[in-house]
Amino acid sequence: MSSLGHQLATSVLVVGAGGAGLRAAIEVAEAGIAVIAVAKRAADDVHHTVPTSGCSAEAPFATGPVETWERHAADTLRAGHSLADPRTAQVVARYAAQGFHDVGRYGMRLDRQGCGGAARRRFADHTYRRAAFTALEVRRALRERAEQLAVPVLPNVYVTRLLVDDGTVFGAYGFDLVDGSRYLVHADSVILATGGHTRLWRRTSSRRGENTGDTFRLAVEAGARLRDPELVQFHPFGLIRPENAAGMPVSEAARGVGGVLLNNLGERFMTRYDAERMELCSRDKIALASYTEIKEGRGTRAGGVWLDLSHLPRETVLTRLPRVHQALLDLQMLDVTHDPIEVAPTAQYSMGGVWVRPEDHSSDVDGLFVVGEAASGLHGADRLEENSLIEPLVYGRIAGRAAAEYSAGLTSQQRSPAAVRAAEADVNRLAVADGDQDVRALQRSVRHLMTERAGVVRDEAGLTAGLAELDAIEDRMAYVGVHIDIGGFQDLAYAFDLKSAVLAARATLLCALERRETRGCHNRSDHPDVDPDLDVNLVWSPATGVRREPVAPVPTHIAQLMHDVPADACLLR
């Protein structure tokens, strides 16, 4: 079965059309280099959560205390528990303001304070107020700028394989999710912006078909390595109901304005875990605290805790949290000014990802760049809140420029017909698979084992059992059945999602086994303390297994800032 309906050629191919992918594509187009972006979904089908995420930037947009980009870098590294790459943190912090200025040029609108600066809100682990609630505006501005530049964004394209010849990428192969026609895209360079692997857990902020580990599989099969896949951030405020919104996170702003967490006994339980910062401590600590309350029987019947805003003035909630208020009315007919929200930890963010160089986010594969949640390096063992939106703006620009320059500098491009045939055969084989194993059932099995064996808290026995269960699932994958029907080729996509999930799960379990300590978001009940010998990144590939890689040293002046909290900081307030 083969229907090669689309054979395209471009200088730069961007896989993924979220914020990171669009920012990279814009940079390529502005450099005058040909670019095509492909996406699984329609361009306007974006994943919204109950919050509008914020982002961080330094002085040019700040109000109040004057700070520096070095302070932002120090906060990022402190939050990362010695595993974040200092070079990457410095790049993001140094160019955060430029990232804001860029989307400002594209037409992003900001809430303004009286002095004209962007309105800033407080978030945990930030020395100063840096968060500006602009995620929807950023996405709108990026989409409109891409349209102005006539960047082709091809929707409903599922990329199954990156095409590589002798360690150099030369394009990608995939199929149309609606009609099954094949796509062969020749490109001088490729930018991966396809997210992480949080869909591998039962309760997750990711929608079906998103963050299934596509990035991990595509990159690894091309010859790249993964770094720290075991480091996954669980957002403490995932909704429990309704079913179609389960896992959707409630805005971090809810605790920033004074929301409190209660167990089913009505106790404000954070007093047991961080009596000084309470609900303003780091996400990993709150997620662990909530998990512990639930596990020890002080949770709700549905397995959650309560996020309570009802003690706040109604006007505060309506003006500071309008989207949270409206979303809960729409989803649950719940008025958060009167009643608490039932929440539980939800897998939200992959802090590990593809191994990349801090200078330009290039990978082990020549011509392959990785941006956004797909990449690794910035976050370490815990993500500084609101850094996830500024990172794509910074590295989308840098990687886009690097890919454009790489492509422009090529005098010839090597291509391999054998690689194309192998990619085509891979799709053909799965498209006609008629075994008795249901793809969706196997996906659920992966999600179950990752939740039970590699969730908020892990141990040696559970991780080892998880690997054995994963082996059994992989054996059953040889007998899957794929059913193409009038609804399109979604079942074929699920089959590839399953392949991605199994690879990503294996990398995660193996690295979680190797990291015999508790650090940041990684909690080992059998190793409850930090191990200084594990101040290293864990790098994995199928060929080498798990290897330890030293973290680059922190510059002295940044290290000093990590330990020196100024008197006017809002860090602990």
Short mmCIF file of C-alpha atoms in Angstrom, two decimals, residues 24-516:
data_model
loop_
_atom_site.label_atom_id
_atom_site.label_comp_id
_atom_site.label_asym_id
_atom_site.label_seq_id
_atom_site.Cartn_x
_atom_site.Cartn_y
_atom_site.Cartn_z
CA ALA A 24 11.72 29.03 14.39
CA ALA A 25 9.88 29.11 11.06
CA ILE A 26 9.47 32.88 11.31
CA GLU A 27 13.19 33.34 11.86
CA VAL A 28 14.01 31.20 8.84
CA ALA A 29 11.54 33.09 6.66
CA GLU A 30 12.84 36.46 7.84
CA ALA A 31 16.33 35.34 6.81
CA GLY A 32 15.02 34.80 3.29
CA ILE A 33 15.41 31.01 3.39
CA ALA A 34 12.71 28.63 2.16
CA VAL A 35 10.82 26.95 4.99
CA ILE A 36 7.87 24.57 5.39
CA ALA A 37 6.20 23.67 8.69
CA VAL A 38 4.08 20.56 9.22
CA ALA A 39 1.71 19.84 12.10
CA LYS A 40 -0.48 16.99 13.30
CA ARG A 41 -3.41 19.33 13.84
CA ALA A 42 -4.97 22.30 12.12
CA ALA A 43 -3.10 25.56 12.67
CA ASP A 44 -5.85 27.01 14.87
CA ASP A 45 -6.31 23.82 16.91
CA VAL A 46 -4.10 24.66 19.85
CA HIS A 47 -4.00 23.16 23.31
CA HIS A 48 -5.36 25.57 25.90
CA THR A 49 -5.27 24.92 29.63
CA VAL A 50 -7.40 26.56 32.30
CA PRO A 51 -4.62 29.12 32.82
CA THR A 52 -2.99 31.45 30.40
CA SER A 53 0.66 30.62 30.94
CA GLY A 54 3.07 33.42 31.68
CA CYS A 55 6.65 33.96 30.75
CA SER A 56 9.76 35.46 32.22
CA ALA A 57 11.90 38.28 31.02
CA GLU A 58 14.41 40.69 32.45
CA ALA A 59 14.63 44.41 33.01
CA PRO A 60 13.27 46.05 29.81
CA PHE A 61 9.73 44.91 30.59
CA ALA A 62 10.04 44.84 34.37
CA THR A 63 8.47 47.17 36.88
CA GLY A 64 9.40 47.64 40.49
CA PRO A 65 12.87 46.52 41.64
CA VAL A 66 15.58 46.74 39.01
CA GLU A 67 17.04 43.33 38.31
CA THR A 68 19.37 41.76 35.79
CA TRP A 69 19.28 38.83 33.42
CA GLU A 70 21.93 37.21 35.64
CA ARG A 71 19.39 37.09 38.47
CA HIS A 72 16.90 35.33 36.19
CA ALA A 73 19.60 32.81 35.22
CA ALA A 74 20.43 32.25 38.90
CA ASP A 75 16.77 31.59 39.73
CA THR A 76 16.55 29.12 36.83
CA LEU A 77 19.64 27.24 37.99
CA ARG A 78 18.53 27.23 41.62
CA ALA A 79 15.20 25.71 40.60
CA GLY A 80 17.02 23.10 38.49
CA HIS A 81 18.73 21.50 41.51
CA SER A 82 22.21 21.46 39.93
CA LEU A 83 21.08 19.63 36.77
CA ALA A 84 20.17 22.58 34.53
CA ASP A 85 22.80 23.55 31.99
CA PRO A 86 24.27 26.92 33.06
CA ARG A 87 25.08 27.91 29.49
CA THR A 88 21.51 27.32 28.37
CA ALA A 89 20.09 29.17 31.38
CA GLN A 90 22.29 32.18 30.62
CA VAL A 91 21.25 32.25 26.97
CA VAL A 92 17.55 32.16 27.85
CA ALA A 93 17.84 34.79 30.57
CA ARG A 94 20.08 37.09 28.54
CA TYR A 95 17.80 37.05 25.50
CA ALA A 96 14.43 36.81 27.25
CA ALA A 97 13.77 40.51 26.78
CA GLN A 98 14.57 40.22 23.08
CA GLY A 99 12.09 37.36 22.86
CA PHE A 100 9.41 39.64 24.27
CA HIS A 101 10.43 42.47 21.98
CA ASP A 102 10.19 40.14 18.98
CA VAL A 103 6.59 39.16 19.64
CA GLY A 104 5.87 42.77 20.51
CA ARG A 105 6.95 43.63 16.98
CA TYR A 106 4.57 40.96 15.72
CA GLY A 107 1.66 42.67 17.48
CA MET A 108 1.43 41.03 20.90
CA ARG A 109 -0.72 43.00 23.33
CA LEU A 110 0.24 43.17 27.00
CA ASP A 111 -1.62 44.18 30.13
CA ARG A 112 0.02 47.38 31.30
CA GLN A 113 0.69 48.75 34.74
CA GLY A 114 0.21 52.42 35.45
CA CYS A 115 3.78 53.29 34.48
CA GLY A 116 3.39 51.65 31.10
CA GLY A 117 5.36 48.50 31.86
CA ALA A 118 3.96 45.03 31.38
CA ALA A 119 1.84 43.87 34.31
CA ARG A 120 3.85 41.40 36.37
CA ARG A 121 2.67 38.69 38.71
CA ARG A 122 4.45 36.73 41.39
CA PHE A 123 5.37 33.08 40.96
CA ALA A 124 7.26 30.64 43.14
CA ASP A 125 11.07 30.63 43.04
CA HIS A 126 11.32 33.92 41.12
CA THR A 127 13.30 36.53 43.04
CA TYR A 128 11.19 39.27 41.45
CA ARG A 129 7.87 39.55 39.66
CA ARG A 130 8.53 38.57 36.06
CA ALA A 131 5.43 36.74 34.86
CA ALA A 132 3.28 38.43 32.21
CA PHE A 133 0.11 36.54 31.26
CA THR A 134 0.64 36.47 27.54
CA ALA A 135 0.56 32.88 26.27
CA LEU A 136 -2.55 33.30 24.13
CA GLU A 137 -1.26 36.63 22.86
CA VAL A 138 2.12 35.13 22.03
CA ARG A 139 0.49 32.34 20.05
CA ARG A 140 -1.78 34.76 18.21
CA ALA A 141 1.09 37.10 17.38
CA LEU A 142 3.28 34.25 16.13
CA ARG A 143 0.50 32.82 13.99
CA GLU A 144 -0.26 36.19 12.43
CA ARG A 145 3.42 36.89 11.75
CA ALA A 146 3.82 33.49 10.07
CA GLU A 147 0.80 34.29 7.91
CA GLN A 148 2.27 37.69 6.98
CA LEU A 149 5.45 35.95 5.86
CA ALA A 150 3.42 33.33 3.94
CA VAL A 151 5.08 30.48 5.83
CA PRO A 152 3.46 27.26 4.55
CA VAL A 153 2.01 25.35 7.52
CA LEU A 154 0.70 21.98 6.38
CA PRO A 155 -1.94 20.59 8.79
CA ASN A 156 -2.84 16.95 9.53
CA VAL A 157 0.60 15.65 8.58
CA TYR A 158 1.99 12.86 10.74
CA VAL A 159 5.77 12.52 10.45
CA THR A 160 6.81 8.90 10.94
CA ARG A 161 10.53 9.14 10.32
CA LEU A 162 13.34 11.61 9.79
CA LEU A 163 15.40 10.77 6.72
CA VAL A 164 19.11 10.40 7.46
CA ASP A 165 22.11 9.43 5.38
CA ASP A 166 25.47 8.85 7.05
CA GLY A 167 24.63 10.95 10.10
CA THR A 168 23.09 13.85 8.17
CA VAL A 169 19.37 14.60 8.01
CA PHE A 170 17.88 15.30 4.60
CA GLY A 171 14.15 15.48 5.24
CA ALA A 172 11.19 13.57 6.62
CA TYR A 173 8.54 11.03 5.64
CA GLY A 174 4.93 10.86 6.80
CA PHE A 175 1.28 10.62 5.86
CA ASP A 176 -1.89 12.69 5.79
CA LEU A 177 -4.15 11.90 8.75
CA VAL A 178 -7.29 12.47 6.67
CA ASP A 179 -6.71 10.68 3.37
CA GLY A 180 -3.55 8.66 4.07
CA SER A 181 -1.57 10.14 1.19
CA ARG A 182 2.16 10.11 1.79
CA TYR A 183 4.49 13.05 2.29
CA LEU A 184 8.13 12.99 1.27
CA VAL A 185 9.80 16.27 2.19
CA HIS A 186 13.41 16.83 1.17
CA ALA A 187 15.11 19.44 3.34
CA ASP A 188 18.62 20.67 3.96
CA SER A 189 17.92 20.89 7.69
CA VAL A 190 15.12 19.93 10.07
CA ILE A 191 13.89 21.61 13.26
CA LEU A 192 12.00 19.31 15.65
CA ALA A 193 9.41 21.11 17.77
CA THR A 194 7.08 18.26 18.62
CA GLY A 195 6.86 18.42 22.41
CA GLY A 196 7.65 15.93 25.14
CA HIS A 197 6.23 12.67 26.51
CA THR A 198 3.73 13.57 29.25
CA ARG A 199 0.90 11.72 27.50
CA LEU A 200 2.55 8.55 28.83
CA TRP A 201 0.79 9.08 32.19
CA ARG A 202 -2.89 8.54 32.95
CA ARG A 203 -3.55 12.01 34.30
CA THR A 204 -1.91 14.52 32.01
CA SER A 205 -2.36 18.03 30.69
CA SER A 206 -1.79 16.74 27.15
CA ARG A 207 -4.62 15.93 24.79
CA ARG A 208 -4.90 12.64 22.93
CA GLY A 209 -2.22 12.41 20.28
CA GLU A 210 -0.03 15.10 21.86
CA ASN A 211 3.28 14.64 23.69
CA THR A 212 3.33 10.90 23.08
CA GLY A 213 7.12 10.80 22.78
CA ASP A 214 7.21 11.44 19.02
CA THR A 215 10.23 13.69 19.46
CA PHE A 216 12.13 11.04 21.38
CA ARG A 217 11.54 8.32 18.80
CA LEU A 218 12.13 10.49 15.73
CA ALA A 219 15.36 11.88 17.16
CA VAL A 220 16.69 8.58 18.51
CA GLU A 221 15.96 6.67 15.30
CA ALA A 222 17.81 9.42 13.44
CA GLY A 223 20.87 8.95 15.66
CA ALA A 224 20.39 11.53 18.43
CA ARG A 225 20.54 10.93 22.18
CA LEU A 226 18.16 11.79 25.01
CA ARG A 227 19.09 13.66 28.17
CA ASP A 228 17.32 13.28 31.53
CA PRO A 229 14.03 11.76 30.28
CA GLU A 230 13.24 10.68 33.85
CA LEU A 231 12.77 14.31 34.91
CA VAL A 232 9.05 14.96 34.43
CA GLN A 233 7.20 17.77 36.14
CA PHE A 234 3.84 16.97 37.70
CA HIS A 235 1.63 20.03 37.99
CA PRO A 236 -0.08 19.93 41.39
CA PHE A 237 -3.38 21.42 40.20
CA GLY A 238 -4.73 19.02 37.58
CA LEU A 239 -8.52 18.86 37.36
CA ILE A 240 -10.14 15.54 38.24
CA ARG A 241 -13.43 16.11 36.47
CA PRO A 242 -15.12 16.20 34.05
CA GLU A 243 -13.53 13.28 32.25
CA ASN A 244 -12.90 15.24 29.06
CA ALA A 245 -10.93 17.84 31.04
CA ALA A 246 -9.21 15.51 33.53
CA GLY A 247 -5.59 16.51 33.96
CA MET A 248 -6.06 20.04 32.67
CA PRO A 249 -4.03 22.25 35.03
CA VAL A 250 -5.50 25.19 36.88
CA SER A 251 -3.42 28.35 36.59
CA GLU A 252 -0.40 28.84 38.81
CA ALA A 253 -1.84 32.31 39.34
CA ALA A 254 -4.42 30.71 41.63
CA ARG A 255 -1.80 30.26 44.33
CA GLY A 256 -0.01 33.46 43.39
CA VAL A 257 -3.06 35.51 44.40
CA GLY A 258 -3.56 33.60 47.65
CA GLY A 259 -5.21 30.26 46.90
CA VAL A 260 -4.68 27.60 49.57
CA LEU A 261 -4.57 23.81 49.53
CA LEU A 262 -6.76 21.76 51.87
CA ASN A 263 -7.04 18.03 52.43
CA ASN A 264 -10.34 16.26 53.03
CA LEU A 265 -10.04 17.02 56.75
CA GLY A 266 -10.01 20.73 56.00
CA GLU A 267 -6.34 21.05 56.99
CA ARG A 268 -4.04 23.45 55.17
CA PHE A 269 -1.56 20.65 54.74
CA MET A 270 1.36 22.59 53.25
CA THR A 271 2.27 23.53 56.84
CA ARG A 272 3.69 20.00 57.09
CA TYR A 273 5.88 20.31 53.99
CA ASP A 274 7.04 23.94 53.70
CA ALA A 275 5.76 26.07 56.57
CA GLU A 276 7.62 29.14 55.33
CA ARG A 277 6.58 29.33 51.68
CA MET A 278 3.43 27.21 51.93
CA GLU A 279 1.60 27.21 48.55
CA LEU A 280 4.31 29.42 47.03
CA CYS A 281 6.98 26.74 47.22
CA SER A 282 8.10 24.90 44.10
CA ARG A 283 5.74 22.77 42.05
CA ASP A 284 7.63 19.56 42.75
CA LYS A 285 7.22 20.03 46.50
CA ILE A 286 3.50 20.79 46.21
CA ALA A 287 2.93 17.83 43.89
CA LEU A 288 4.73 15.52 46.34
CA ALA A 289 2.77 16.96 49.27
CA SER A 290 -0.55 16.46 47.49
CA TYR A 291 0.45 12.94 46.44
CA THR A 292 1.39 12.12 50.05
CA GLU A 293 -1.89 13.45 51.44
CA ILE A 294 -3.85 11.38 48.94
CA LYS A 295 -1.71 8.26 49.45
CA GLU A 296 -2.04 8.46 53.24
CA GLY A 297 -5.82 8.66 53.09
CA ARG A 298 -6.41 12.37 53.60
CA GLY A 299 -7.48 13.02 50.03
CA THR A 300 -10.93 13.29 48.52
CA ARG A 301 -13.00 10.29 47.49
CA ALA A 302 -11.98 10.87 43.89
CA GLY A 303 -8.29 10.90 44.83
CA GLY A 304 -7.54 14.60 45.03
CA VAL A 305 -7.17 17.59 47.33
CA TRP A 306 -8.90 20.99 47.41
CA LEU A 307 -7.60 24.21 45.91
CA ASP A 308 -9.58 26.90 47.72
CA LEU A 309 -10.08 30.49 46.57
CA SER A 310 -13.32 31.13 48.44
CA HIS A 311 -11.65 33.19 51.20
CA LEU A 312 -10.47 35.77 48.66
CA PRO A 313 -12.58 38.83 47.82
CA ARG A 314 -14.85 38.01 44.91
CA GLU A 315 -13.54 41.02 43.00
CA THR A 316 -9.97 39.73 43.34
CA VAL A 317 -10.90 36.41 41.74
CA LEU A 318 -12.91 38.03 38.95
CA THR A 319 -10.19 40.53 38.06
CA ARG A 320 -7.07 38.43 38.66
CA LEU A 321 -8.37 35.00 37.63
CA PRO A 322 -11.15 35.65 35.10
CA ARG A 323 -10.31 32.67 32.89
CA VAL A 324 -10.08 30.28 35.83
CA HIS A 325 -13.46 31.51 37.07
CA GLN A 326 -15.10 31.16 33.67
CA ALA A 327 -13.48 27.83 32.83
CA LEU A 328 -14.71 26.17 36.02
CA LEU A 329 -18.20 27.54 35.45
CA ASP A 330 -18.15 26.07 31.95
CA LEU A 331 -16.60 22.73 32.90
CA GLN A 332 -18.19 21.99 36.27
CA MET A 333 -20.80 24.71 36.92
CA LEU A 334 -18.50 25.55 39.83
CA ASP A 335 -18.20 29.09 41.20
CA VAL A 336 -14.67 29.21 42.59
CA THR A 337 -15.52 32.30 44.65
CA HIS A 338 -17.74 30.04 46.78
CA ASP A 339 -16.49 26.46 46.36
CA PRO A 340 -13.04 24.80 46.23
CA ILE A 341 -11.62 23.07 43.15
CA GLU A 342 -10.80 19.36 43.35
CA VAL A 343 -7.29 18.80 41.96
CA ALA A 344 -4.52 16.21 41.85
CA PRO A 345 -0.99 16.01 40.40
CA THR A 346 -0.94 15.75 36.61
CA ALA A 347 1.98 15.08 34.25
CA GLN A 348 2.59 18.42 32.59
CA TYR A 349 6.11 18.96 31.32
CA SER A 350 9.08 16.93 30.09
CA MET A 351 12.14 18.66 31.50
CA GLY A 352 14.45 16.24 29.76
CA GLY A 353 14.47 15.76 26.02
CA VAL A 354 16.78 15.47 23.06
CA TRP A 355 20.44 16.22 23.79
CA VAL A 356 21.31 19.55 22.18
CA ARG A 357 24.17 22.02 22.22
CA PRO A 358 23.50 25.20 24.21
CA GLU A 359 24.81 27.48 21.48
CA ASP A 360 22.20 26.70 18.83
CA HIS A 361 20.21 23.61 19.91
CA SER A 362 21.83 21.46 17.26
CA SER A 363 21.80 17.72 17.99
CA ASP A 364 24.12 14.77 17.37
CA VAL A 365 22.68 14.53 13.85
CA ASP A 366 24.08 17.01 11.34
CA GLY A 367 21.36 19.43 10.23
CA LEU A 368 18.91 18.45 13.00
CA PHE A 369 17.90 21.13 15.51
CA VAL A 370 15.47 20.75 18.41
CA VAL A 371 13.46 23.46 20.20
CA GLY A 372 10.85 23.87 22.91
CA GLU A 373 9.82 21.05 25.23
CA ALA A 374 11.39 18.62 22.77
CA ALA A 375 14.86 19.83 23.79
CA SER A 376 16.73 19.48 27.08
CA GLY A 377 19.14 21.57 29.10
CA LEU A 378 17.27 24.53 30.57
CA HIS A 379 15.18 23.08 33.35
CA GLY A 380 17.21 20.43 35.15
CA ALA A 381 15.30 18.66 37.92
CA ASP A 382 12.57 21.29 38.24
CA ARG A 383 11.30 23.94 35.86
CA LEU A 384 11.25 27.53 37.05
CA GLU A 385 7.64 28.55 36.59
CA GLU A 386 6.84 30.45 33.41
CA ASN A 387 10.20 29.71 31.74
CA SER A 388 8.49 27.33 29.33
CA LEU A 389 7.09 30.12 27.17
CA ILE A 390 10.14 32.33 26.97
CA GLU A 391 12.45 29.41 26.06
CA PRO A 392 10.80 28.79 22.65
CA LEU A 393 10.94 32.50 21.87
CA VAL A 394 14.66 32.58 22.60
CA TYR A 395 15.75 29.28 21.11
CA GLY A 396 13.19 29.34 18.32
CA ARG A 397 14.98 32.42 17.06
CA ILE A 398 18.46 30.99 17.66
CA ALA A 399 17.77 27.56 16.17
CA GLY A 400 15.85 29.06 13.28
CA ARG A 401 18.78 31.31 12.45
CA ALA A 402 21.26 28.42 12.85
CA ALA A 403 19.21 26.13 10.59
CA ALA A 404 18.93 28.88 7.98
CA GLU A 405 22.68 29.48 8.03
CA TYR A 406 23.42 25.75 7.93
CA SER A 407 21.15 25.27 4.92
CA ALA A 408 22.49 28.33 3.11
CA GLY A 409 26.04 27.08 3.61
CA LEU A 410 25.48 23.71 1.94
CA THR A 411 26.88 23.28 -1.55
CA SER A 412 25.24 19.87 -1.96
CA GLN A 413 22.92 17.61 0.00
CA GLN A 414 23.39 13.88 0.28
CA ARG A 415 20.26 11.78 0.01
CA SER A 416 19.59 8.10 0.41
CA PRO A 417 16.91 6.32 -1.63
CA ALA A 418 17.31 3.39 0.76
CA ALA A 419 16.29 5.59 3.71
CA VAL A 420 13.18 6.70 1.84
CA ARG A 421 12.28 3.11 0.98
CA ALA A 422 12.72 2.06 4.62
CA ALA A 423 10.43 4.86 5.80
CA GLU A 424 7.82 3.91 3.21
CA ALA A 425 8.02 0.24 4.16
CA ASP A 426 7.55 1.11 7.82
CA VAL A 427 4.24 2.86 7.08
CA ASN A 428 3.13 0.16 4.63
CA ARG A 429 3.73 -2.57 7.18
CA LEU A 430 1.69 -0.93 9.92
CA ALA A 431 -1.09 0.26 7.61
CA VAL A 432 -2.04 -3.35 6.77
CA ALA A 433 -1.36 -4.88 10.20
CA ASP A 434 -4.26 -7.20 11.03
CA GLY A 435 -3.31 -8.74 14.36
CA ASP A 436 -5.61 -9.18 17.34
CA GLN A 437 -3.90 -6.67 19.64
CA ASP A 438 -5.75 -3.37 19.98
CA VAL A 439 -3.46 -0.34 19.65
CA ARG A 440 -5.49 1.82 22.03
CA ALA A 441 -5.53 -0.91 24.67
CA LEU A 442 -1.74 -1.17 24.49
CA GLN A 443 -1.47 2.61 24.81
CA ARG A 444 -3.59 2.43 27.96
CA SER A 445 -1.30 -0.29 29.28
CA VAL A 446 1.72 1.97 28.83
CA ARG A 447 -0.05 4.82 30.60
CA HIS A 448 -1.05 2.53 33.45
CA LEU A 449 2.45 1.18 34.01
CA MET A 450 4.05 4.64 33.83
CA THR A 451 1.54 6.01 36.33
CA GLU A 452 1.99 3.12 38.75
CA ARG A 453 5.74 2.55 38.29
CA ALA A 454 7.14 5.98 37.38
CA GLY A 455 4.69 8.50 38.78
CA VAL A 456 5.25 11.21 41.38
CA VAL A 457 7.07 8.72 43.65
CA ARG A 458 9.22 5.83 42.39
CA ASP A 459 11.31 2.98 43.74
CA GLU A 460 13.65 0.26 42.47
CA ALA A 461 11.10 -2.54 42.61
CA GLY A 462 8.43 -0.57 40.77
CA LEU A 463 10.77 0.66 38.04
CA THR A 464 12.16 -2.83 37.50
CA ALA A 465 8.65 -4.25 37.30
CA GLY A 466 7.75 -1.47 34.88
CA LEU A 467 10.52 -2.51 32.51
CA ALA A 468 9.30 -6.11 32.57
CA GLU A 469 5.75 -4.95 31.84
CA LEU A 470 7.06 -2.79 29.01
CA ASP A 471 8.84 -5.80 27.51
CA ALA A 472 5.54 -7.68 27.51
CA ILE A 473 3.76 -4.77 25.82
CA GLU A 474 6.49 -4.59 23.19
CA ASP A 475 6.06 -8.31 22.48
CA ARG A 476 2.33 -7.78 21.94
CA MET A 477 3.01 -4.88 19.56
CA ALA A 478 4.12 -7.40 16.95
CA TYR A 479 0.48 -8.49 16.69
CA VAL A 480 -1.37 -5.18 16.53
CA GLY A 481 -4.28 -4.56 14.21
CA VAL A 482 -4.67 -1.20 12.45
CA HIS A 483 -8.08 -0.29 11.08
CA ILE A 484 -8.38 2.35 8.38
CA ASP A 485 -11.97 3.57 8.06
CA ILE A 486 -14.06 6.50 6.90
CA GLY A 487 -12.86 8.43 9.95
CA GLY A 488 -9.40 8.65 8.46
CA PHE A 489 -6.02 7.27 9.34
CA GLN A 490 -6.03 8.04 13.05
CA ASP A 491 -5.57 4.39 14.01
CA LEU A 492 -2.34 4.32 12.00
CA ALA A 493 -1.22 7.42 13.91
CA TYR A 494 -2.01 5.66 17.19
CA ALA A 495 0.18 2.75 16.12
CA PHE A 496 3.12 5.09 15.59
CA ASP A 497 2.26 6.90 18.84
CA LEU A 498 2.52 3.53 20.57
CA LYS A 499 6.00 2.95 19.12
CA SER A 500 7.03 6.37 20.35
CA ALA A 501 5.53 5.82 23.79
CA VAL A 502 7.33 2.51 24.31
CA LEU A 503 10.71 4.00 23.38
CA ALA A 504 10.14 7.06 25.57
CA ALA A 505 8.91 4.91 28.47
CA ARG A 506 11.96 2.67 28.28
CA ALA A 507 14.34 5.62 28.33
CA THR A 508 12.45 7.13 31.26
CA LEU A 509 12.39 3.94 33.33
CA LEU A 510 16.07 3.17 32.74
CA CYS A 511 17.20 6.67 33.67
CA ALA A 512 14.88 6.72 36.69
CA LEU A 513 16.50 3.48 37.84
CA GLU A 514 19.97 4.97 37.44
CA ARG A 515 19.07 8.13 39.37
CA ARG A 516 19.04 6.56 42.83
#
